[in-house]
Short mmCIF file of C-alpha atoms in Angstrom, two decimals:
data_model
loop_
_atom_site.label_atom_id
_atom_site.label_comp_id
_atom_site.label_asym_id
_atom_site.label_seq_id
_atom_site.Cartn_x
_atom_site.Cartn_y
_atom_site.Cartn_z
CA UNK A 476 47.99 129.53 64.99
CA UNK A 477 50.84 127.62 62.95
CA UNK A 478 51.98 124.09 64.29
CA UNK A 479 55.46 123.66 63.96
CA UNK A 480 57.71 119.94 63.47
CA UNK A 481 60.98 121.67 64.68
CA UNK A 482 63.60 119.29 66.13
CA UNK A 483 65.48 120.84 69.07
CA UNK A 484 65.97 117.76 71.12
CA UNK A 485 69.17 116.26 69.67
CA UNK A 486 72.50 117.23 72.16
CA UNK A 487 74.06 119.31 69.26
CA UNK A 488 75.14 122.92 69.84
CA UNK A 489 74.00 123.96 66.02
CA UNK A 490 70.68 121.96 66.19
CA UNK A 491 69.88 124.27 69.38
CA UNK A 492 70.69 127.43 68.45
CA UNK A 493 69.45 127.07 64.58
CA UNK A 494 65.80 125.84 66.63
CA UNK A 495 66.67 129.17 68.38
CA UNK A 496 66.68 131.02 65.48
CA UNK A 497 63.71 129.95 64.29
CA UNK A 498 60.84 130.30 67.18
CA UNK A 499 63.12 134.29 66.94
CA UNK A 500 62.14 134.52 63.20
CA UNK A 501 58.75 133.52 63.83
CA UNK A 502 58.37 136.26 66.79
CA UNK A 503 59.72 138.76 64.99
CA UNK A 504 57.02 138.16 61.79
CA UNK A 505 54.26 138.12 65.06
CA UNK A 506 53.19 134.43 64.39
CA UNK A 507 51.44 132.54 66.86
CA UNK A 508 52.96 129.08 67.09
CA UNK A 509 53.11 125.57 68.90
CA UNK A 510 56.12 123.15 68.97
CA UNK A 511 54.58 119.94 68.06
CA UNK A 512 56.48 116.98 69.54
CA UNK A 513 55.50 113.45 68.42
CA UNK A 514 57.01 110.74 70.77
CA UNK A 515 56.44 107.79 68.35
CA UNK A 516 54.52 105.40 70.59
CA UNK A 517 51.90 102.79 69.28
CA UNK A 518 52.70 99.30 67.76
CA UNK A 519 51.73 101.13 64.58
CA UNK A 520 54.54 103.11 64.46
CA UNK A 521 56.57 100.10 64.96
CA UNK A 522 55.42 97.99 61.84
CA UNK A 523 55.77 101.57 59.54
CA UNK A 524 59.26 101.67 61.22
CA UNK A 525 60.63 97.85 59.34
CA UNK A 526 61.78 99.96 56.24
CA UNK A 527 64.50 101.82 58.51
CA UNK A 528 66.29 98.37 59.84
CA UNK A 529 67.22 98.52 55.86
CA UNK A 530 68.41 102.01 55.59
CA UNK A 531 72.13 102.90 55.03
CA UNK A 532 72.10 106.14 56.60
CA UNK A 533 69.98 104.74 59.38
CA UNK A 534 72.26 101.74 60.12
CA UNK A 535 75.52 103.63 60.57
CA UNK A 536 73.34 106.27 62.60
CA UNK A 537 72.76 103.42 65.14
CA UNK A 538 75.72 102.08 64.74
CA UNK A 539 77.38 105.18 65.93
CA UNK A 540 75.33 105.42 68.82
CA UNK A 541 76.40 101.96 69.94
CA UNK A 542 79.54 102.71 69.37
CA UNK A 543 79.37 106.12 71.00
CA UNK A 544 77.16 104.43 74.32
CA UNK A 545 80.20 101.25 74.66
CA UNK A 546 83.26 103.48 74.55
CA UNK A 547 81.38 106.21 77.30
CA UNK A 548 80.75 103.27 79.60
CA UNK A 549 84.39 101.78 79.04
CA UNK A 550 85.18 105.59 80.18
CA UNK A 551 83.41 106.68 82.95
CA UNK A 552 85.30 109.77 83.69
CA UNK A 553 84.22 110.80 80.69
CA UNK A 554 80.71 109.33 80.60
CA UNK A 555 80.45 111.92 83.66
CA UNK A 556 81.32 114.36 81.85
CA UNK A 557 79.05 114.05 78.90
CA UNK A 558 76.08 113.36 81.70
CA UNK A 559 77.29 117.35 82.96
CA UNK A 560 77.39 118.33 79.32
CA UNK A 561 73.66 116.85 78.87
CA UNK A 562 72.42 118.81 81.99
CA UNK A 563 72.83 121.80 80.13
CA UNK A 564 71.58 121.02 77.24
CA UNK A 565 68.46 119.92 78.94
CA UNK A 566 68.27 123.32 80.95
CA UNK A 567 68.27 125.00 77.58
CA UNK A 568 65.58 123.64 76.17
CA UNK A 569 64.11 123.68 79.69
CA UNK A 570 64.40 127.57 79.15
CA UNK A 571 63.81 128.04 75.39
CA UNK A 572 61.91 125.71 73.54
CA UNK A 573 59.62 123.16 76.36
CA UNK A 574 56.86 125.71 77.10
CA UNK A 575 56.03 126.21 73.59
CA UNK A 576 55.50 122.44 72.95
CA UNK A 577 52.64 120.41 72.39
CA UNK A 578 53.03 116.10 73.18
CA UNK A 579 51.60 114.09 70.97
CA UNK A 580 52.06 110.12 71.75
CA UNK A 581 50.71 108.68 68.92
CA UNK A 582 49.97 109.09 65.44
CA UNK A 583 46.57 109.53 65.90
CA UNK A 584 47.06 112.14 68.12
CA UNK A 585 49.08 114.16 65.55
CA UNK A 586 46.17 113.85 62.93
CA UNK A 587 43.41 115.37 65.29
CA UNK A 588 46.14 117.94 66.38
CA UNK A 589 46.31 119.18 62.70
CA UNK A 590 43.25 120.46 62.68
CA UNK A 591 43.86 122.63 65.52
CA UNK A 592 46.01 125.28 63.00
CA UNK A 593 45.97 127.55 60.05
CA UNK A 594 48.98 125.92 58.78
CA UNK A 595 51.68 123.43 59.81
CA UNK A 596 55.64 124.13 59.18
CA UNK A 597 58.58 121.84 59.61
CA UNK A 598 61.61 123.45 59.72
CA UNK A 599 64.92 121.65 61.14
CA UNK A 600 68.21 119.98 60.41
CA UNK A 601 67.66 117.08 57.97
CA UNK A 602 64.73 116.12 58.47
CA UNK A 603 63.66 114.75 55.21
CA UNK A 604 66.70 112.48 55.51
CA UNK A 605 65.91 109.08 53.79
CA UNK A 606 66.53 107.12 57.16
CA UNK A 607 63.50 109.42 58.38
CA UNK A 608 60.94 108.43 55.97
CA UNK A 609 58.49 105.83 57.59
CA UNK A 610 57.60 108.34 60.63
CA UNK A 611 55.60 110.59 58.16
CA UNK A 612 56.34 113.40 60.62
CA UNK A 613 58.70 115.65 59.32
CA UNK A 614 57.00 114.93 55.76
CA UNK A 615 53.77 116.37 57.05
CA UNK A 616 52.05 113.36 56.02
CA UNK A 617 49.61 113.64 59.15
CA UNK A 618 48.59 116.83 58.19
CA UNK A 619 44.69 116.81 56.80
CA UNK A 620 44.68 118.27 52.98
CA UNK A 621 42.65 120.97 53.96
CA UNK A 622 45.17 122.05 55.92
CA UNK A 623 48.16 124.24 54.78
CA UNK A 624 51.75 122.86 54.43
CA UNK A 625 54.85 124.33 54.74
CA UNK A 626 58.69 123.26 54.63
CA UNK A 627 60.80 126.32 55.99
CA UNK A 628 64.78 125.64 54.72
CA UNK A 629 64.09 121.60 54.89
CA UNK A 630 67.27 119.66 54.72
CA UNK A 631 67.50 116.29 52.99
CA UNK A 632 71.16 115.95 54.24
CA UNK A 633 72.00 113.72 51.41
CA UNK A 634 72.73 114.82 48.07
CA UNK A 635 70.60 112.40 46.54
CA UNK A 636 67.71 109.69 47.90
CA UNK A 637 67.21 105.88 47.34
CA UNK A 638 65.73 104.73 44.52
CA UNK A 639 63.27 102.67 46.11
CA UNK A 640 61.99 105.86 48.65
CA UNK A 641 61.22 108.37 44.57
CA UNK A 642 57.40 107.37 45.23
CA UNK A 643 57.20 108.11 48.98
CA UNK A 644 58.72 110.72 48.97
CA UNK A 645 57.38 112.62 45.64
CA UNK A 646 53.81 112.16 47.22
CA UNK A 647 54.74 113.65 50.35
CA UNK A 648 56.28 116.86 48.18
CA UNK A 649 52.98 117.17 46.01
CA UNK A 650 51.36 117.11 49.19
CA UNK A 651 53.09 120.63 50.54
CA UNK A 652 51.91 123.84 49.37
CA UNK A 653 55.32 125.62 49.77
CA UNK A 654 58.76 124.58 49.64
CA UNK A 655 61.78 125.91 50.56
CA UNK A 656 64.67 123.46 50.88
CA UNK A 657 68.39 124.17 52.45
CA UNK A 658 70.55 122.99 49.59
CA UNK A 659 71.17 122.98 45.81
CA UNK A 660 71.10 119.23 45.73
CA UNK A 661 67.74 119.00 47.80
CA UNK A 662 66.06 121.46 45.03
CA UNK A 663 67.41 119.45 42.14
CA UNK A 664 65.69 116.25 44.64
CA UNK A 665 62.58 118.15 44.25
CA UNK A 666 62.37 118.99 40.81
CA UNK A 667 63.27 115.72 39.43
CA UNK A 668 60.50 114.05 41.32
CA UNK A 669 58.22 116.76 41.04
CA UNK A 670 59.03 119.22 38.06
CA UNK A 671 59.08 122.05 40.72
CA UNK A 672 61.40 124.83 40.89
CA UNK A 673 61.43 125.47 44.71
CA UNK A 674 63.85 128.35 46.40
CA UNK A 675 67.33 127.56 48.33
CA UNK A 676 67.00 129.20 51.36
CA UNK A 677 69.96 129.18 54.19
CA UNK A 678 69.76 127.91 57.32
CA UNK A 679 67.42 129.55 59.88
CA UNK A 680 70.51 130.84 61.49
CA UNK A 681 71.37 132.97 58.92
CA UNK A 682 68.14 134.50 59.39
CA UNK A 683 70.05 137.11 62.31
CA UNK A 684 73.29 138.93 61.44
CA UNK A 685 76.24 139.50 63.82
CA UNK A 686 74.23 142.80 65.50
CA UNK A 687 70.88 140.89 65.64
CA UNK A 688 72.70 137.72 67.51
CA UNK A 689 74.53 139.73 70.06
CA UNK A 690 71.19 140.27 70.97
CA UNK A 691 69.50 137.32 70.97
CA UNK A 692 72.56 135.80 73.04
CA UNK A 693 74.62 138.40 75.00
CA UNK A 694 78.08 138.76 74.31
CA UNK A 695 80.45 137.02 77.39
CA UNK A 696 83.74 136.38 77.29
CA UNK A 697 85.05 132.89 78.59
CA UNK A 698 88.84 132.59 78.05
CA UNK A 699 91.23 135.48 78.03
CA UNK A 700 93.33 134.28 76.23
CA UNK A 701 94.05 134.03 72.10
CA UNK A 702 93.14 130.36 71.17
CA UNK A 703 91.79 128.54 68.07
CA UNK A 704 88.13 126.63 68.59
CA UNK A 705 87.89 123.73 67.42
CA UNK A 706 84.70 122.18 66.75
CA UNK A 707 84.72 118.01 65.14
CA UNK A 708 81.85 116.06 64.88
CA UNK A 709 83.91 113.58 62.56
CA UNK A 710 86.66 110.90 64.07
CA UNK A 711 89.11 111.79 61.50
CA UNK A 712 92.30 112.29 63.54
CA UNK A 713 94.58 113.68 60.91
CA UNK A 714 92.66 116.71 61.19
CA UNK A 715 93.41 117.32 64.88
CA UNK A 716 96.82 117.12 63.69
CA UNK A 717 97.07 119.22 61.39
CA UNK A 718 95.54 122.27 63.66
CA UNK A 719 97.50 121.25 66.38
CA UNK A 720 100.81 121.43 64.32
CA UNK A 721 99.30 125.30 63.09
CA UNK A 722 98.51 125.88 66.67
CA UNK A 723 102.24 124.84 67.93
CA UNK A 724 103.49 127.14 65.25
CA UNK A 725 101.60 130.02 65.94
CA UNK A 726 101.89 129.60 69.78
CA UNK A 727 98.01 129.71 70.43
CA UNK A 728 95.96 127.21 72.86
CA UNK A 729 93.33 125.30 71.27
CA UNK A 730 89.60 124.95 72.80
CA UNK A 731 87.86 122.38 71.63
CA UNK A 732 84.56 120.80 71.97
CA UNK A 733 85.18 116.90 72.53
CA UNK A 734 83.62 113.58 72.50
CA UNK A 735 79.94 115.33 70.84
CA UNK A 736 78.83 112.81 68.17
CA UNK A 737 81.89 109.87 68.98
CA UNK A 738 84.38 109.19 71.54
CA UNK A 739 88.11 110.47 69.92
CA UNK A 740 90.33 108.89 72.27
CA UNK A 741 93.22 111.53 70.63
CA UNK A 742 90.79 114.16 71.94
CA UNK A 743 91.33 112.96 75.12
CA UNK A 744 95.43 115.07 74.53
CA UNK A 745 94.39 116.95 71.74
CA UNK A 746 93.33 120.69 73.29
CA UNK A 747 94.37 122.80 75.85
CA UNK A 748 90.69 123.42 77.21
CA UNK A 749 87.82 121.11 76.54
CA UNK A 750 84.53 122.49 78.46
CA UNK A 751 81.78 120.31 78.74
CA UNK A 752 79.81 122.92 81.49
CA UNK A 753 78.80 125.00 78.14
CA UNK A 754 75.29 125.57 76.57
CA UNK A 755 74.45 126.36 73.25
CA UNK A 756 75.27 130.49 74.58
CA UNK A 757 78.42 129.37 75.38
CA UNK A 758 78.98 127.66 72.18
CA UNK A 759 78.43 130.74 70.19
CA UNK A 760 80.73 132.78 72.54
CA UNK A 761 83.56 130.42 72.41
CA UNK A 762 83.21 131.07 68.75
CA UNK A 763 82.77 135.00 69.40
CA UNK A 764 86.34 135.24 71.22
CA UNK A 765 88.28 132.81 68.72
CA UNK A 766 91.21 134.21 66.90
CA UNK A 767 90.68 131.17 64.28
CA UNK A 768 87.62 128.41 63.94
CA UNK A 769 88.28 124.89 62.69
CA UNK A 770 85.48 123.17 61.86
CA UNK A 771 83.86 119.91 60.02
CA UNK A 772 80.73 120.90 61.43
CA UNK A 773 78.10 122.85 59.31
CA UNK A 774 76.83 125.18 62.10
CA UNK A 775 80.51 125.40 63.23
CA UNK A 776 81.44 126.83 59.44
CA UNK A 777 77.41 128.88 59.81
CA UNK A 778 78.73 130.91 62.88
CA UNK A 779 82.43 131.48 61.98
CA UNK A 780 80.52 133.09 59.07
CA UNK A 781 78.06 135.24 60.87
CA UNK A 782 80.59 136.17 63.20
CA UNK A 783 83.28 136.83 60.48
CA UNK A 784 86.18 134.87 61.81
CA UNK A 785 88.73 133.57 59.80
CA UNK A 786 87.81 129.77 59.37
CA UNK A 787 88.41 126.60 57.90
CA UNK A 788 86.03 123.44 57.72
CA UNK A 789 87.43 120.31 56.69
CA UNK A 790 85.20 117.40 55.07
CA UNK A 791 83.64 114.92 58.08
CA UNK A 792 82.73 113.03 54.95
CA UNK A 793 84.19 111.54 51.71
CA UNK A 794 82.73 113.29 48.52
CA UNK A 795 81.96 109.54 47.51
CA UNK A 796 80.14 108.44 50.83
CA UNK A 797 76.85 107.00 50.80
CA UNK A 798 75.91 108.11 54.29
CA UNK A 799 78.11 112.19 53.34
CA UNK A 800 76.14 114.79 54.93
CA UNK A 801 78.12 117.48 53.07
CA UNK A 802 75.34 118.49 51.21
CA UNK A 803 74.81 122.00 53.44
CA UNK A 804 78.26 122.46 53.93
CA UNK A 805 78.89 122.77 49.88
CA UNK A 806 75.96 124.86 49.41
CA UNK A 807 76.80 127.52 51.95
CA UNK A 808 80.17 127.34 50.36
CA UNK A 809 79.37 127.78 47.28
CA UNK A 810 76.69 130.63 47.31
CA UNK A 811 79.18 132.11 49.28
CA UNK A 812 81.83 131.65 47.33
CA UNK A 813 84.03 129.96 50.12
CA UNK A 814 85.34 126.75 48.96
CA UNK A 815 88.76 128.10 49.27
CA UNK A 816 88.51 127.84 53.02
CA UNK A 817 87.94 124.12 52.88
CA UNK A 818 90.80 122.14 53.55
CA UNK A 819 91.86 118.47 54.05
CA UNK A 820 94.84 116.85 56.21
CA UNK A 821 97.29 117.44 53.48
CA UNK A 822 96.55 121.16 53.77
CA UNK A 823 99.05 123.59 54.81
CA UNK A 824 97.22 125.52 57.30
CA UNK A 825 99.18 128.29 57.15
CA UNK A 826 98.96 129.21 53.98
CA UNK A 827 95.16 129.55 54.52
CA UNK A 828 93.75 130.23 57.94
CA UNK A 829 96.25 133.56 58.78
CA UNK A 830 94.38 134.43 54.99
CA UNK A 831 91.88 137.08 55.71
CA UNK A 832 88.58 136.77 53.96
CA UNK A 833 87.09 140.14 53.05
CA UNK A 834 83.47 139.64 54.54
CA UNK A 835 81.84 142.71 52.85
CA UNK A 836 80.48 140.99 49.77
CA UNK A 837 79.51 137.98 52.19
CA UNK A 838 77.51 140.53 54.33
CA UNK A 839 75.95 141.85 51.25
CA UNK A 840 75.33 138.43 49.59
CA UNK A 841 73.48 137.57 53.26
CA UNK A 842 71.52 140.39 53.31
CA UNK A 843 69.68 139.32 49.84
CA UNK A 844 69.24 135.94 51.37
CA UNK A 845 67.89 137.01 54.42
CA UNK A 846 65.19 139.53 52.70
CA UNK A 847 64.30 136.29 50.74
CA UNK A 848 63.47 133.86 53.73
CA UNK A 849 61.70 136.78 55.18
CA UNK A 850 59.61 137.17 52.02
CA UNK A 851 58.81 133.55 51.57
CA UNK A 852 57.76 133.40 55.40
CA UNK A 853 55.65 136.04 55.21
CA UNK A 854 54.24 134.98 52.15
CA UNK A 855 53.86 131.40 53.43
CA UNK A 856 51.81 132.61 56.55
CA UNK A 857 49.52 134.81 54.27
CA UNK A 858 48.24 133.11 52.10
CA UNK A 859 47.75 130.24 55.31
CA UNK A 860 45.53 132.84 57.40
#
């Protein structure tokens, strides 16, 4: 039995369906698993917690959250809508994910837990981000010695960690017996703090090809119609522009996902058709049907891929940020030799997006990555039994 720290409760259509793809992988190899969910309870947790009221990436994580809770009570009619959205989310992990878990309320609880399993995997969106540190969850840092430890694609989502977290976080890393990280900056994290030379796998998602998803999630059409998806998690409004202008041109509707990680009052007038009665399904089938995807979102870029649209993802971040999550974004871009589909507001759309992108050597260059998570799984596991 393998306990697995696998975040699927965030209201994010990519978080869901990359969760998806992993409890999928783990059937296929015939492992017996247990979604271990810690709910962070205990005054203990509290005191370990101080560090994070200092953290950068923390900070402007609750600050958008504030910011994103005031605007959706200033605007009910939306707030409504986002409480419709958030039904379905909970339905799908309702159907998915909630009878594989296991609660555990406090610390404690995790440690005796532990011992329960052969070996314990985390395996998720960023979760070795720095403002994660002090829960010593994700890190595995409640897992006994004895017991095996392994990180499955693990995402720092930074390119590069406070100084004052390099001894916290190198223990944790000697602590796991196989690593596996998501991007080209998180393995040059690991070997500078440890002096190991740990694989870049992709994203769980990537795990499934275009064949192997239309049967995970059915094909279903929702708009008849040609239209361009649109899929922002950033605020940056020069960017609905742009598409908009490209979409004018072109004479196609936009669909766009709105108001997801802040409120865009421009989104309010900015698409044609903005569901919010969509799962994580739906998500993927909006993307199915789309004659072009425009994206900052990594997942958003991760699908138009598998599903070999013709994209482009514009940066949510500044390449100088402090708080950039672009780490995953320029790796899957760069292994996959795609850079020339990222654009910025000053980009002419349409001397890019109508561009088609000859996916054959991508399908190839997929295939050897996807034979290499399966190996390192399946070695993982082994050598855990």
């Amino acid at each position: 039995m393998i306990g697995v720290c696998l975040k699927f409760e965030n209201k994010n259509y990519g978080s869901k369906l990359q969760a998806l793809a992993t409890i999928r992988k783990f059937e296929e190899l015939g492992m017996k698993f247990e979604i271990i969910h810690y709910n962070k309870r205990g005054l203990w947790f509290k005191i370990k917690s101080i560090p994070r009221l200092f953290n950068p990436i923390f900070l402007q994580d609750k600050k958008e959250l504030k910011k994103r809770q005031f605007a959706f009570n200033k605007h009910p009619e939306i707030k409504k809508k986002i409480e419709l959205r958030n039904r379905y989310f909970n339905e799908y992990d309702e159907k998915y994910f909630n009878h594989f878990q296991v609660i555990c309320d406090y610390f404690s609880d995790l440690k005796k837990q532990a011992y329960k399993y052969n070996a314990v995997i985390t395996c998720s969106d960023q979760l070795w981000s720095p403002a994660g540190l002090s829960t010593n969850f994700y890190n595995l840092m409640f897992v006994p010695d004895k017991i095996k430890k392994i990180s499955f694609a693990s995402s720092f989502g930074v390119s590069k960690i406070p100084w004052y977290q390099y001894k916290r976080t190198r223990k944790y890393l000697n602590r796991i017996e196989h690593i596996s990280v998501r991007e080209n900056s998180g393995q040059k994290i690991v070997y500078d703090l440890t002096g190991k030379i740990v694989p870049v796998l992709l994203d769980p998602v990537f795990a499934f090809d275009k064949k192997e998803w239309d049967k995970i999630v059915p094909p279903k059409t929702i708009y008849n119609f040609p239209y361009i998806f649109c899929y922002f998690l950033g605020t940056n409004v020069m960017h609905r522009k742009v598409v908009k202008t490209f979409a004018q041109d072109k004479g196609l509707k936009i669909v766009s996902i709105n108001h997801l990680n802040n409120y865009v009052e421009y989104d309010n007038n900015f698409a044609d058709y903005a569901p919010y009665d969509i799962n994580p399904n739906d998500f993927l089938n909006l993307i199915r049907s789309a004659e072009f995807v425009c994206t900052d979102s990594f997942h958003g870029t991760a699908f138009a891929i598998i599903n070999e649209k013709q994209f482009v993802v514009f940066n949510r971040y500044s390449d100088h940020s402090s708080i950039s999550k672009n780490s995953r974004i320029d790796t899957i871009c760069d292994i996959l030799e795609l850079n020339h589909r990222r654009v910025n507001e000053e980009t002419n759309l349409d001397e890019i997006l109508p561009v088609k992108i000859d996916y054959q050597p991508i399908k190839e260059l997929l295939q050897v990555y996807k034979q290499k998570m399966t190996d390192y799984l399946n070695k993982s596991f082994k050598e855990s039994k």
